[in-house]
Coordinates of N, CA and C in Angstrom, one line a residue:
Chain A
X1 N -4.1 -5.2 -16.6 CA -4.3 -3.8 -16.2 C -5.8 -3.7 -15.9
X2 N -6.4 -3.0 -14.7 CA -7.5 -3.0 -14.6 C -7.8 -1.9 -14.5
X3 N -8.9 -1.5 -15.5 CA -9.7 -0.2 -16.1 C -11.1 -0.1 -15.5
X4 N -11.7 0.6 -15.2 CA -13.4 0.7 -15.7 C -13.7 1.8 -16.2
X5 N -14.7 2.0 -16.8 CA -15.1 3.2 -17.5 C -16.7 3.5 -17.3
X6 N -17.3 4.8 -16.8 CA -18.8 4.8 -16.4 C -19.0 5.8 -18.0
X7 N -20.4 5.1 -18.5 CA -21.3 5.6 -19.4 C -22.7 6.0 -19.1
X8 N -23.3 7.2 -20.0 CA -24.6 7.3 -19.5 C -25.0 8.6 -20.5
X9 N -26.5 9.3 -19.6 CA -26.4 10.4 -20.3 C -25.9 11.4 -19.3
X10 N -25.1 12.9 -19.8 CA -24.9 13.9 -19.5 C -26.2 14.4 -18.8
X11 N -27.1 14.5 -19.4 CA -28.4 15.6 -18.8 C -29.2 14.3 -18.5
X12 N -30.7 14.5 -17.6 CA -31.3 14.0 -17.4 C -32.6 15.1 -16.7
X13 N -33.8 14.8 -17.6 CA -34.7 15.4 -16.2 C -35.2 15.1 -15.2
X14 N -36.1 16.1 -14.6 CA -36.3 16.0 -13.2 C -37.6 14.8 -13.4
X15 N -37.6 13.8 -12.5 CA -38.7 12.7 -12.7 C -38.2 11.5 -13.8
X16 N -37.3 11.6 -14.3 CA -36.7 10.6 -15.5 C -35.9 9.8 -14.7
X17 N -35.6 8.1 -15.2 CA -34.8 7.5 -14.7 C -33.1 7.5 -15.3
X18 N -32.4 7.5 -15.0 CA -31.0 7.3 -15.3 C -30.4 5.9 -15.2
X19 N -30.1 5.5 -15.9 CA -29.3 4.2 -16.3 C -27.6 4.5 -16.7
X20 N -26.9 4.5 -15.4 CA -25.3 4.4 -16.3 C -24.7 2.5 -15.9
X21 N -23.7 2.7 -17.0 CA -23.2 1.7 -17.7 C -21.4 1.3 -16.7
X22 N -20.9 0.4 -15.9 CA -19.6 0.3 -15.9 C -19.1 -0.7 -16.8
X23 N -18.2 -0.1 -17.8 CA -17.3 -1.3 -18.4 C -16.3 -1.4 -17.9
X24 N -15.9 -2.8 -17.8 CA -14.5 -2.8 -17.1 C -13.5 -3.9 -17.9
X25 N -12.3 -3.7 -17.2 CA -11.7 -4.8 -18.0 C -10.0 -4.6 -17.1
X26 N -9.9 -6.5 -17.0 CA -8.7 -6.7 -16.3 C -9.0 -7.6 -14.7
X27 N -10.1 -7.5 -15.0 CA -11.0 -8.6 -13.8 C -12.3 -9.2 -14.2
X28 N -12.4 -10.0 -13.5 CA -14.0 -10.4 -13.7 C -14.6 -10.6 -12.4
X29 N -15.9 -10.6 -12.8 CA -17.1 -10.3 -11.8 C -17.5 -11.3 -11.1
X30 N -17.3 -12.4 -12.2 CA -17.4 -13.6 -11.5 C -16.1 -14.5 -10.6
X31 N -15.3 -13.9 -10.6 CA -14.4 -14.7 -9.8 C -14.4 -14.1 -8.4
X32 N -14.3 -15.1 -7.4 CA -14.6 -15.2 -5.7 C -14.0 -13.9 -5.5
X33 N -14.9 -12.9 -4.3 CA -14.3 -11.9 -3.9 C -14.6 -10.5 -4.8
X34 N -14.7 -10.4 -6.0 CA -14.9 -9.3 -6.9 C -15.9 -8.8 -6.2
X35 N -16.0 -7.4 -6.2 CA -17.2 -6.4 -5.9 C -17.1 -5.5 -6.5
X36 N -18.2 -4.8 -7.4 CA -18.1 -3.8 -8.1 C -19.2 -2.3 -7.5
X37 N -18.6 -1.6 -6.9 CA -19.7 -0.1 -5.9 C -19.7 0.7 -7.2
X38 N -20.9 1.3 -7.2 CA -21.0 2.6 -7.8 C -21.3 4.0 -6.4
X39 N -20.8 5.5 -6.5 CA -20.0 6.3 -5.5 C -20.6 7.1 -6.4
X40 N -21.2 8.2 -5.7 CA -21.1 9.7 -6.3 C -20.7 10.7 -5.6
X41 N -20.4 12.1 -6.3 CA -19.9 13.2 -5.7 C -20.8 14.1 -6.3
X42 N -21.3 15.1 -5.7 CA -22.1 16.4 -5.6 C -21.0 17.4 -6.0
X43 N -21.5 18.1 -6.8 CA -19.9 19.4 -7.0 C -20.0 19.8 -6.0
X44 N -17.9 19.9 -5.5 CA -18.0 20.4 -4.8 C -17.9 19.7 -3.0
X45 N -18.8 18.5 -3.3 CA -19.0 17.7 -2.0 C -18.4 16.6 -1.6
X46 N -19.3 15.8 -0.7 CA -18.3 14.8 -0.4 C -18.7 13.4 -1.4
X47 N -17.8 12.2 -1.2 CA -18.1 10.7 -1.7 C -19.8 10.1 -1.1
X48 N -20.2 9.7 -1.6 CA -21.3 9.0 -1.2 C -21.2 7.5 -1.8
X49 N -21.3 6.4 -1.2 CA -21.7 5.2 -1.7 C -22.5 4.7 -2.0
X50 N -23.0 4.6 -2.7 CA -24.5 4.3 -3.9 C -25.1 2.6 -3.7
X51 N -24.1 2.0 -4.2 CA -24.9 0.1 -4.2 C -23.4 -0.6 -4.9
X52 N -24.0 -1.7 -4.4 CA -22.8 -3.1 -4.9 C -23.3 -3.9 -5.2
X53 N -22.4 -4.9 -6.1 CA -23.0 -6.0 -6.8 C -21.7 -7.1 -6.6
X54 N -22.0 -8.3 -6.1 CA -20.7 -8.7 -5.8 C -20.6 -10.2 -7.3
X55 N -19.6 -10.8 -7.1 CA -19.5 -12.0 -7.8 C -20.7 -12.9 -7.6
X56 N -21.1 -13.2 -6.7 CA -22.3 -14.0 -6.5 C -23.4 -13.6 -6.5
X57 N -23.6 -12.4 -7.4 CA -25.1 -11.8 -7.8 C -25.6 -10.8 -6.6
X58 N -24.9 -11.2 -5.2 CA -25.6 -10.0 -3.8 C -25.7 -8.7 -4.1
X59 N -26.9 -8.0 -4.4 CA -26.4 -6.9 -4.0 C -27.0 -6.2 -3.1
X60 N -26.4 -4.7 -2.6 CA -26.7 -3.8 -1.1 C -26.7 -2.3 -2.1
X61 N -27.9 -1.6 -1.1 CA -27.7 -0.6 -1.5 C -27.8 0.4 -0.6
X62 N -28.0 1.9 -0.6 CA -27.2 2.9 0.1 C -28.5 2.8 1.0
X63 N -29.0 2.9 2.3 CA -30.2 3.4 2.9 C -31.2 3.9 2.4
X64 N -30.6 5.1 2.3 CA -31.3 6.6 2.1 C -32.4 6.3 0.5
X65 N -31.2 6.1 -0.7 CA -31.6 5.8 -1.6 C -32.2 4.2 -2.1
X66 N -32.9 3.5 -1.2 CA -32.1 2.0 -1.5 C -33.9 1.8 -2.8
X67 N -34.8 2.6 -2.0 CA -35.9 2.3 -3.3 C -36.0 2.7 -4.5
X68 N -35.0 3.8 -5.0 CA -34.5 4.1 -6.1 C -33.7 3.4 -7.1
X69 N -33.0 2.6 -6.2 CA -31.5 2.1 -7.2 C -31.9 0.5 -7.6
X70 N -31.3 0.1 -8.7 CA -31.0 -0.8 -9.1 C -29.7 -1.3 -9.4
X71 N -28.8 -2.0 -9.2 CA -27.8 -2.7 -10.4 C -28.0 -3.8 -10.2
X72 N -27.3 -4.0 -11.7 CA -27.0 -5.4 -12.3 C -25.8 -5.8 -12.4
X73 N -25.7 -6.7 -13.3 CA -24.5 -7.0 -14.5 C -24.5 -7.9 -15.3
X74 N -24.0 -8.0 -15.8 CA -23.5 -9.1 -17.4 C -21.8 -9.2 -17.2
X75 N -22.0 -10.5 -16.8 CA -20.6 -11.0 -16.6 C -19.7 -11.2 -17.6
X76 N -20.7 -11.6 -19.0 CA -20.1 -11.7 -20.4 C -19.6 -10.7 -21.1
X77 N -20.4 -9.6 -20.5 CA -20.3 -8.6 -21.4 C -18.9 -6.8 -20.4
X78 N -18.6 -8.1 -19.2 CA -17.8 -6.8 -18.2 C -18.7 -6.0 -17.9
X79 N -19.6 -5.6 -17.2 CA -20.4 -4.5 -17.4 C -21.3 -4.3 -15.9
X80 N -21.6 -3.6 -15.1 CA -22.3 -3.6 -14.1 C -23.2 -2.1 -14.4
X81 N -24.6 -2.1 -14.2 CA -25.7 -1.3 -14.6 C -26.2 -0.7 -13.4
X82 N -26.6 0.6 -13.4 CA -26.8 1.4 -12.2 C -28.3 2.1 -12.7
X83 N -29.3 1.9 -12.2 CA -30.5 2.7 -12.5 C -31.1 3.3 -11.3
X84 N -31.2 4.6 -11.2 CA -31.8 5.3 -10.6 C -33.2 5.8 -11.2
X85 N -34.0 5.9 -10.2 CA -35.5 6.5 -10.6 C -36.0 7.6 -10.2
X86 N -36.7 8.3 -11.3 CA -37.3 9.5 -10.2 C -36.1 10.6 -9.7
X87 N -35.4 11.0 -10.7 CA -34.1 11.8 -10.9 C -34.3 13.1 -10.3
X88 N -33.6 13.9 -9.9 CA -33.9 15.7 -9.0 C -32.8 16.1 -8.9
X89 N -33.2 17.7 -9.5 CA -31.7 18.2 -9.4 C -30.8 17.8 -8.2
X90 N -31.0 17.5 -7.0 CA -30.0 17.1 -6.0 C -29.4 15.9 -6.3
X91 N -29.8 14.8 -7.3 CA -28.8 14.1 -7.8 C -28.1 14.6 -9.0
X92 N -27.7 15.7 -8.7 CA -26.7 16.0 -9.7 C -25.4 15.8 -9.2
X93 N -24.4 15.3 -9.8 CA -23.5 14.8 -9.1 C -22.4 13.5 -10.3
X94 N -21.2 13.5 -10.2 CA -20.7 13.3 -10.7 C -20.3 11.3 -10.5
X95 N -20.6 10.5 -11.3 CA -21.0 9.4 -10.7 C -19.8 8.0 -11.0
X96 N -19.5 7.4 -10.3 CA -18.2 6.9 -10.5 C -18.4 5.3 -9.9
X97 N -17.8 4.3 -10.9 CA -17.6 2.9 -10.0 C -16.8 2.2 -10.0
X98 N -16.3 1.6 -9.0 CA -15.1 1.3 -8.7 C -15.1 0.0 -8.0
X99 N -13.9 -0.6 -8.1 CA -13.8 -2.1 -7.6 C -13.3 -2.1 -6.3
X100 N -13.4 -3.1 -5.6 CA -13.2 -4.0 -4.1 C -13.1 -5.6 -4.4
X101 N -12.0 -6.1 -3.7 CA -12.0 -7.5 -4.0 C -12.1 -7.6 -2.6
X102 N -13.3 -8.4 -2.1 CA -13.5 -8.7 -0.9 C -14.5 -7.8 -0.4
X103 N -15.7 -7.9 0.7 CA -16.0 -6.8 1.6 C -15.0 -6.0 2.3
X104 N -14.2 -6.1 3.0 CA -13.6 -5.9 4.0 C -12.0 -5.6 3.2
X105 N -12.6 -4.3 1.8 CA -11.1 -3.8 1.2 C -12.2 -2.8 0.3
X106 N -10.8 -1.7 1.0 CA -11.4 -0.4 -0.1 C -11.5 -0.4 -1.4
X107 N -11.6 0.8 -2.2 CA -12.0 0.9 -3.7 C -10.8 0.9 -4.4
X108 N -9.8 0.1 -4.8 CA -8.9 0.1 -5.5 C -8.1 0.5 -6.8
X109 N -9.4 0.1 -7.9 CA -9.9 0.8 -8.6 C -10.7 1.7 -8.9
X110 N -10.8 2.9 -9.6 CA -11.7 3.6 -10.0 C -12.0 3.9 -11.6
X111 N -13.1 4.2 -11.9 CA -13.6 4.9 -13.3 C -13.1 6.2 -13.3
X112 N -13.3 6.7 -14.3 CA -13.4 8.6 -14.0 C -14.0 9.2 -14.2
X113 N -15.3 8.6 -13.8 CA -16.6 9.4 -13.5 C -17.1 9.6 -14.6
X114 N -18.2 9.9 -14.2 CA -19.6 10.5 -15.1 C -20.2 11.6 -14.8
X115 N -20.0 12.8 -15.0 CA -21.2 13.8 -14.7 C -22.5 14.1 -15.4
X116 N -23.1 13.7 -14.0 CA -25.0 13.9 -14.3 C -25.5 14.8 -13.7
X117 N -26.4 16.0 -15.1 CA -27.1 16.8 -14.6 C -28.7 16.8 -14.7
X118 N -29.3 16.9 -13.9 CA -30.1 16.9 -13.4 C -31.4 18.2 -13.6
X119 N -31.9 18.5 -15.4 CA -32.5 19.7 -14.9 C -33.3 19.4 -16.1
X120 N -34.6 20.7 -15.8 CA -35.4 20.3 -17.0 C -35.2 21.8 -18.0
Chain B
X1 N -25.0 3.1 10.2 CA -23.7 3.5 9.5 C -22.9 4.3 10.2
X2 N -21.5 3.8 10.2 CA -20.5 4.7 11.4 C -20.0 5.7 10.2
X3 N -20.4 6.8 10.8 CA -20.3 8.8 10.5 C -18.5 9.0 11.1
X4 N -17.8 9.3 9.8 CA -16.9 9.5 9.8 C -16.5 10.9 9.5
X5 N -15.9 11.8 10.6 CA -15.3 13.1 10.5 C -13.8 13.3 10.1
X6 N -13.6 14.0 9.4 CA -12.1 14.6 9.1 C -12.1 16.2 9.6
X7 N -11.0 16.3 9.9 CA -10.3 17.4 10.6 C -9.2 17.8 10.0
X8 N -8.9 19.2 9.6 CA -9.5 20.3 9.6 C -10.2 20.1 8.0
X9 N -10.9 20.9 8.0 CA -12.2 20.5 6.3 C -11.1 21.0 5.3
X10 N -9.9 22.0 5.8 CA -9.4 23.2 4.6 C -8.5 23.0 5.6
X11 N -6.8 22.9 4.6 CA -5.8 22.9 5.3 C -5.0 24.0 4.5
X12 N -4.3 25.2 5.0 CA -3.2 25.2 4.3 C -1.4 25.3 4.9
X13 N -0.8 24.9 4.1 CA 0.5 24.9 4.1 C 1.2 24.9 2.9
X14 N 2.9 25.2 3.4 CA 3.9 25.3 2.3 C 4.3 23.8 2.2
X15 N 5.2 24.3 0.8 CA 6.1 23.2 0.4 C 6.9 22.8 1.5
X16 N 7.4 21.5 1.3 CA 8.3 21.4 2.8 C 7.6 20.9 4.2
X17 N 6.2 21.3 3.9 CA 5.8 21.6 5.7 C 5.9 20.0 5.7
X18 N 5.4 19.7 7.5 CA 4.2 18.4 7.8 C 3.5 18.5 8.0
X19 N 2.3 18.1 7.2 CA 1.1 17.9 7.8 C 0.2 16.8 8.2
X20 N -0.9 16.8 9.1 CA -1.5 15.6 9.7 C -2.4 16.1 9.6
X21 N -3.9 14.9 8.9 CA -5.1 14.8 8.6 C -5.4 13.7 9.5
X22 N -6.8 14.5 10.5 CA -7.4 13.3 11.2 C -8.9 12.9 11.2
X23 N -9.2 11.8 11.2 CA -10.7 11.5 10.6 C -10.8 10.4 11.8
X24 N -12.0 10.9 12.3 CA -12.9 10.3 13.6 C -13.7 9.9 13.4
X25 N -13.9 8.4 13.9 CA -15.0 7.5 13.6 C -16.0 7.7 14.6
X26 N -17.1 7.0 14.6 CA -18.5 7.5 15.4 C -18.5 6.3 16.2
X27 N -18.0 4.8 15.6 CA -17.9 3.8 16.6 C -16.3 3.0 16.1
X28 N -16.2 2.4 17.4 CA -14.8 2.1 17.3 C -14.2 0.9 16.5
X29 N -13.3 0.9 15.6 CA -13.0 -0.6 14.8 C -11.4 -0.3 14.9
X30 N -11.0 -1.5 14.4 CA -9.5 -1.9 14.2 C -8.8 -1.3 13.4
X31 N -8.9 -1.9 12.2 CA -7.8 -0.9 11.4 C -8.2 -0.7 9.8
X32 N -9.6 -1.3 9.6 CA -10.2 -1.3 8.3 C -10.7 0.2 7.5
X33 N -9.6 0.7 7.4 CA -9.7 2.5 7.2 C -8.8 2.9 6.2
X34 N -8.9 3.1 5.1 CA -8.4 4.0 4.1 C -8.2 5.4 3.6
X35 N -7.3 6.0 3.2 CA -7.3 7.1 2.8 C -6.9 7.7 1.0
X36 N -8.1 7.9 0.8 CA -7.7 8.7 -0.9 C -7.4 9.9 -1.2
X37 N -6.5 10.2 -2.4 CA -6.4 11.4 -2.6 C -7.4 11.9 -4.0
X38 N -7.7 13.1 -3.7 CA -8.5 13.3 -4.8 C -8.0 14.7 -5.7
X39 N -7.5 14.9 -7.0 CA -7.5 16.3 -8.0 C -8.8 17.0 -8.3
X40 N -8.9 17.8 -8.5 CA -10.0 18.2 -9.2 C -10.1 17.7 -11.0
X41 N -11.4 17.1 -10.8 CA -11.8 16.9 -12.0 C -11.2 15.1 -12.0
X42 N -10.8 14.5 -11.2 CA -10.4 13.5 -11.3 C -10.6 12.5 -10.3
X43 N -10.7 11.1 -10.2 CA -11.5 10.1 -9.3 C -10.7 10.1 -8.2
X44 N -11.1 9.6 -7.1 CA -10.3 9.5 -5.9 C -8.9 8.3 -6.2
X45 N -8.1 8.6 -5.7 CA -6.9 7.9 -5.9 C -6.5 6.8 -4.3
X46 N -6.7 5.9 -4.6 CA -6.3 5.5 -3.3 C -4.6 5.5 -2.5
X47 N -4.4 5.9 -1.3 CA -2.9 6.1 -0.7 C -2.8 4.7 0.1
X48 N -3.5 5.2 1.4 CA -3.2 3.9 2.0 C -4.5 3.1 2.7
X49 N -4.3 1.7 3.1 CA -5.4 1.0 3.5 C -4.7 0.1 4.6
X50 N -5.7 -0.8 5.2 CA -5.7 -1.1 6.4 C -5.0 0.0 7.6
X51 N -5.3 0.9 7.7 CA -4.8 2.3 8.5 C -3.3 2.7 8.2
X52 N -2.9 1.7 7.7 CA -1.1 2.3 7.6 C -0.5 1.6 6.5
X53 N -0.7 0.5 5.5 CA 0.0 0.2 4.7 C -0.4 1.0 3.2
X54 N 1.0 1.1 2.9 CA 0.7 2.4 1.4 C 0.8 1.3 0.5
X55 N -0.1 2.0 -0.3 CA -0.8 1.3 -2.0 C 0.7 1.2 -2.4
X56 N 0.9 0.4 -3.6 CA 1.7 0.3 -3.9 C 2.0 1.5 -5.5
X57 N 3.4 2.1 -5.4 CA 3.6 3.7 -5.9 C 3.2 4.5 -5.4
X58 N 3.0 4.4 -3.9 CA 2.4 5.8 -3.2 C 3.9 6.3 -2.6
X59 N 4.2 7.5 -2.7 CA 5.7 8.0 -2.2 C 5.3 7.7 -1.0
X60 N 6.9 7.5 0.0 CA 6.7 7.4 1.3 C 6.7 8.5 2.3
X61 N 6.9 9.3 1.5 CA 6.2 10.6 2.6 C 4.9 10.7 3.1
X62 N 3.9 9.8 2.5 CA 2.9 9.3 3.4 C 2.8 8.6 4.4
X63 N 2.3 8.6 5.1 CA 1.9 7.6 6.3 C 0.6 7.8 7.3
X64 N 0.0 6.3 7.2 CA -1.2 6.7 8.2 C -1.0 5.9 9.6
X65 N -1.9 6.2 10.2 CA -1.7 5.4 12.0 C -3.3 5.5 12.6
X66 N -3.3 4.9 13.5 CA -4.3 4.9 14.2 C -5.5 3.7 14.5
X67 N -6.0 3.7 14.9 CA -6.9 2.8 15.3 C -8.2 2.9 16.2
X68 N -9.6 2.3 16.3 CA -10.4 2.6 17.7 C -11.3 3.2 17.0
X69 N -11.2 4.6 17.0 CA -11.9 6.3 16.4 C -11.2 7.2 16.1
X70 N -9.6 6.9 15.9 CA -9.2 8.1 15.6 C -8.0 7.5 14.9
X71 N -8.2 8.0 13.5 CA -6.8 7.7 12.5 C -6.0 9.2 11.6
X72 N -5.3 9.2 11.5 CA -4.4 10.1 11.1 C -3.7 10.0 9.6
X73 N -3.2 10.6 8.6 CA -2.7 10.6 7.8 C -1.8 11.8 7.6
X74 N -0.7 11.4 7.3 CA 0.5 12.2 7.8 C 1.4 12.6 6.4
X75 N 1.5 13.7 6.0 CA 2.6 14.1 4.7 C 3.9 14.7 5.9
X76 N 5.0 14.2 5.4 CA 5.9 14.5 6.2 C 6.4 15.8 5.3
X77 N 6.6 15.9 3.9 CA 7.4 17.0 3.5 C 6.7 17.7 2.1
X78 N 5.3 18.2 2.4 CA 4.7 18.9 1.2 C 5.2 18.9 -0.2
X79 N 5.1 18.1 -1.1 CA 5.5 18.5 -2.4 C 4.1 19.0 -3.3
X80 N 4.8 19.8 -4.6 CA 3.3 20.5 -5.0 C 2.7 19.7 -5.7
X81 N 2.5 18.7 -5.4 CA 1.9 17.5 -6.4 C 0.5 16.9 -5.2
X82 N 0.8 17.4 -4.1 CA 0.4 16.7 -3.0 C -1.2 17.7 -2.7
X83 N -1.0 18.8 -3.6 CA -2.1 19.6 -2.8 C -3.4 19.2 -3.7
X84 N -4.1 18.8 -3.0 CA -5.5 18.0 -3.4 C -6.6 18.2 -2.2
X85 N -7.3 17.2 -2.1 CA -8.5 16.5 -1.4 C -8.2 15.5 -1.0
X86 N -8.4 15.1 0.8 CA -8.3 13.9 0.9 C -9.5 13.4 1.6
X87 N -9.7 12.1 1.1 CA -11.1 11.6 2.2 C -10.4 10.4 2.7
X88 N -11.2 10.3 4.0 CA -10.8 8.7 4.8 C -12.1 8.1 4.5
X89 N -12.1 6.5 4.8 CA -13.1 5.5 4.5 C -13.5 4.5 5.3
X90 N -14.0 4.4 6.5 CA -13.7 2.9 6.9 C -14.8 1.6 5.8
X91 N -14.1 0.3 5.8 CA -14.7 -0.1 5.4 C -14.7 -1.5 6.3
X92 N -14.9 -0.7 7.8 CA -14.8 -2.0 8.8 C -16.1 -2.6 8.5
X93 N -17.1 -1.6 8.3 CA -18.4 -2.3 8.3 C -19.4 -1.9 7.8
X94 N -20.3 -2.7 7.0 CA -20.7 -2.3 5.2 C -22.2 -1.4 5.9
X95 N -22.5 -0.6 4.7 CA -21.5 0.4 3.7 C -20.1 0.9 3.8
X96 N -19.3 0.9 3.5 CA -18.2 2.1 3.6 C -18.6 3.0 3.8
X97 N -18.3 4.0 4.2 CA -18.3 5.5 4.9 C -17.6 5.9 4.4
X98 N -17.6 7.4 4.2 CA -16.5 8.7 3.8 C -16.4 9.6 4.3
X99 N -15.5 10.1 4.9 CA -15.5 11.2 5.6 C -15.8 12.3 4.3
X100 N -15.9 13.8 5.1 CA -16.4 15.1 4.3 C -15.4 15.3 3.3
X101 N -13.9 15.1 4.0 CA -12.9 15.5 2.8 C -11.9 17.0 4.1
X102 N -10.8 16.8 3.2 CA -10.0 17.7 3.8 C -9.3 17.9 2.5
X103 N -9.1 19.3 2.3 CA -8.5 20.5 0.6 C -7.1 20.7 1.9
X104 N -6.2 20.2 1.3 CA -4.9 20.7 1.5 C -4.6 22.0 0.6
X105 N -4.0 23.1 1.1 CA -4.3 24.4 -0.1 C -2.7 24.6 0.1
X106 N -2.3 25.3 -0.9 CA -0.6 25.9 -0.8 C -1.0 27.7 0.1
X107 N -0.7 27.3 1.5 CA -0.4 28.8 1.6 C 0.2 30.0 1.0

């Protein structure tokens, strides 16, 4: 059965970095094909796609945001890490990650989010 | 990045009806296009992928079609389980895209 679950904090201020956490379980990261996206939603708004990290350490990230973001992961530990920098209330937004096996396959799995607010 | 539109943003209908959700691509691809459903308060659910085959446990009153720039998602018989948020996705070519979303509402 495959799960993930997004961790982090609730609040964050304006200029602070944010670090959330995917644990998952029921796949691994390291086997051919695995891709793990982190996606957010704005209350209210639409899906945005944030960054990936695939089985073989590649990762991509969104345009707009791409000097902001980091992830990682620990294969040992199931886990893929999302750090954003330089936080503003317009990343407030509800933050969610979810799996793809393959590029060229939607999000199959999902977490159930994380909401992050964004204020001082 | 190909800019994906859905049509209409706010739908409503009854129980029973049919309705069709359409989401227009900005450049044309094959069939690498998904559709999720979304609750409030809850993660997107995926229905169907490569433009027409349904996830597996998706009721068959769903169905999608389409191809090029213009794909469709189709409820043939409104049940009230159905009224949500839907977004389309292509994931012909990276990043994935999302359309705006379309709120099916109960008239």
């Amino acid at each position: 059965q495959v799960t993930l679950r997004e961790s982090g904090p609730a609040l964050v201020k304006p200029t602070q970095t944010l670090t959330l956490t995917c644990t998952f379980s029921g796949f691994s990261l390291s086997t051919s094909g695995m891709c793990v996206s982190w996606i957010r939603q704005p209350p209210g708004k639409a899906l945005e796609w944030l960054a990936l990290i695939d089985w073989d350490d590649d990762e991509y990230y969104s345009t707009s945001l791409k000097t902001r973001l980091t992830i990682s992961k620990d294969t040992s530990k199931n886990q893929v890490v999302l750090t954003m920098t330089n936080m503003d209330p317009v990343d407030t937004a509800t933050y969610y990650c979810a799996r793809m096996v393959g590029y060229s396959s939607p999000f199959d799995y999902w977490g159930q989010g994380t909401l992050v607010t964004v204020s001082s | 990045d190909i800019q994906m539109t859905q049509s209409p943003s706010t739908l409503s209908a009854s129980v029973g009806d049919r309705v069709t959700i359409t989401c227009r691509a900005s450049q044309s691809f094959s069939s690498w296009l998904a559709w999720y459903q979304q609750k409030p308060g809850k993660a997107p659910n995926l229905l169907i992928y490569k433009a027409s085959t349904l996830e597996s446990g998706v009721p068959s009153r769903f169905s999608g079609s389409g191809s090029g720039t213009e794909f469709t998602l189709t409820i043939s018989s409104l049940q009230p389980d159905d009224f949500a948020t839907y977004y389309c996705q292509q994931y012909n070519s990276f990043p994935g895209t999302f359309g705006q979303g379309t709120k099916l509402e109960i008239k």
